[in-house]
Amino acid sequence: SGVLNALLLYFTLHLDDDPRNDFTSGPDNERLVAWDQSVRYLPVELKVQRGDVLSLAASHDSSTTRIGFKQVDPSHLTDIGHLELLHTTPLSHGAGSALPVEENKKHRN
């Protein structure tokens, strides 16, 4: 058992059908110069056990990127963090509450 309080995010970009042209920002890329992995701290701490499955959802449009848990079982919650951020959102499916991890909006001049 333990506590989940952050996520490590990285991506692999498939540029064409040739895997030699793929780019990854993950820990296996020894030639990273700018696009490192990204740590996103959760707004609440979650109690977890080995084998727990927590589903993430990600979406974007022309101005916003959203990452969050689709559903958070109340048994995973601790008293640490911003519990007021638990709410039903477009990321939520079924019982429980959605937990947004990050929402980035592009700034336009």
XYZ file of C-alpha atoms in Angstrom:
109
model
C 0.000 0.000 0.000
C 1.053 3.583 -0.468
C 0.070 7.108 -1.438
C -0.244 8.469 -4.971
C 0.430 12.207 -5.106
C 1.924 12.826 -8.575
C 2.053 11.557 -12.139
C 5.036 11.441 -14.486
C 3.947 12.307 -18.016
C 5.783 11.827 -21.261
C 4.844 11.045 -24.835
C 5.932 9.257 -27.975
C 5.300 11.042 -31.252
C 4.937 8.802 -34.326
C 5.866 11.036 -37.266
C 5.333 8.448 -40.007
C 5.331 4.670 -40.541
C 9.079 4.383 -39.869
C 9.719 3.797 -36.121
C 13.229 5.276 -36.531
C 11.514 8.657 -36.940
C 9.558 8.402 -33.694
C 10.347 10.875 -30.946
C 9.845 10.158 -27.253
C 10.193 12.474 -24.278
C 10.389 9.428 -21.997
C 13.191 8.302 -19.720
C 14.645 5.974 -22.375
C 15.597 8.869 -24.656
C 19.240 9.647 -23.893
C 19.325 12.542 -26.378
C 16.696 14.803 -24.802
C 17.545 18.463 -25.066
C 14.287 20.286 -24.399
C 11.159 18.142 -24.008
C 11.747 16.440 -20.679
C 9.289 14.400 -18.679
C 6.753 16.381 -16.732
C 5.690 15.842 -13.110
C 2.100 16.774 -12.300
C 1.222 16.828 -8.628
C -2.294 15.735 -7.738
C -4.504 18.205 -5.884
C -5.301 15.440 -3.346
C -3.401 12.398 -2.081
C -4.875 9.011 -2.938
C -4.426 5.796 -0.945
C -3.469 2.996 -3.324
C -2.768 -0.722 -3.122
C -0.773 -2.895 -5.495
C -3.102 -3.901 -8.318
C -5.412 -0.867 -8.067
C -6.511 0.424 -11.468
C -7.050 4.177 -11.815
C -8.229 5.314 -15.252
C -6.909 8.572 -16.655
C -8.590 10.650 -19.314
C -6.951 13.266 -21.490
C -8.548 15.642 -23.932
C -7.679 18.782 -25.831
C -9.159 21.328 -28.153
C -7.701 24.399 -29.811
C -7.149 26.195 -26.502
C -7.167 23.732 -23.576
C -5.536 20.466 -22.526
C -7.183 18.492 -19.704
C -5.784 15.512 -17.801
C -7.574 13.843 -14.934
C -8.834 10.670 -13.366
C -12.143 9.549 -14.871
C -13.407 8.460 -11.490
C -12.080 8.410 -7.933
C -13.431 5.831 -5.509
C -14.093 7.470 -2.125
C -12.070 4.686 -0.439
C -8.928 6.067 -2.142
C -9.275 9.527 -0.598
C -7.181 10.839 2.271
C -7.742 14.073 4.193
C -4.747 15.707 2.497
C -5.228 18.084 -0.382
C -7.923 20.147 -2.033
C -10.960 17.902 -1.720
C -13.124 20.720 -3.073
C -11.659 19.966 -6.516
C -13.472 16.638 -6.654
C -16.465 17.145 -8.905
C -18.375 15.726 -11.806
C -16.809 16.864 -15.072
C -16.789 15.726 -18.704
C -13.965 13.379 -17.587
C -16.341 11.611 -15.189
C -18.075 8.358 -16.154
C -20.185 6.418 -13.674
C -20.207 6.593 -9.887
C -17.600 8.486 -7.912
C -16.011 11.845 -8.578
C -13.685 13.049 -11.305
C -10.292 14.421 -10.276
C -8.676 16.973 -12.581
C -4.885 16.800 -12.579
C -4.125 19.603 -14.991
C -5.862 22.063 -17.255
C -3.637 24.231 -19.452
C -5.024 27.010 -21.595
C -3.026 28.566 -24.382
C -2.485 32.286 -24.004
C -3.293 34.318 -27.065
C -2.002 37.845 -27.595
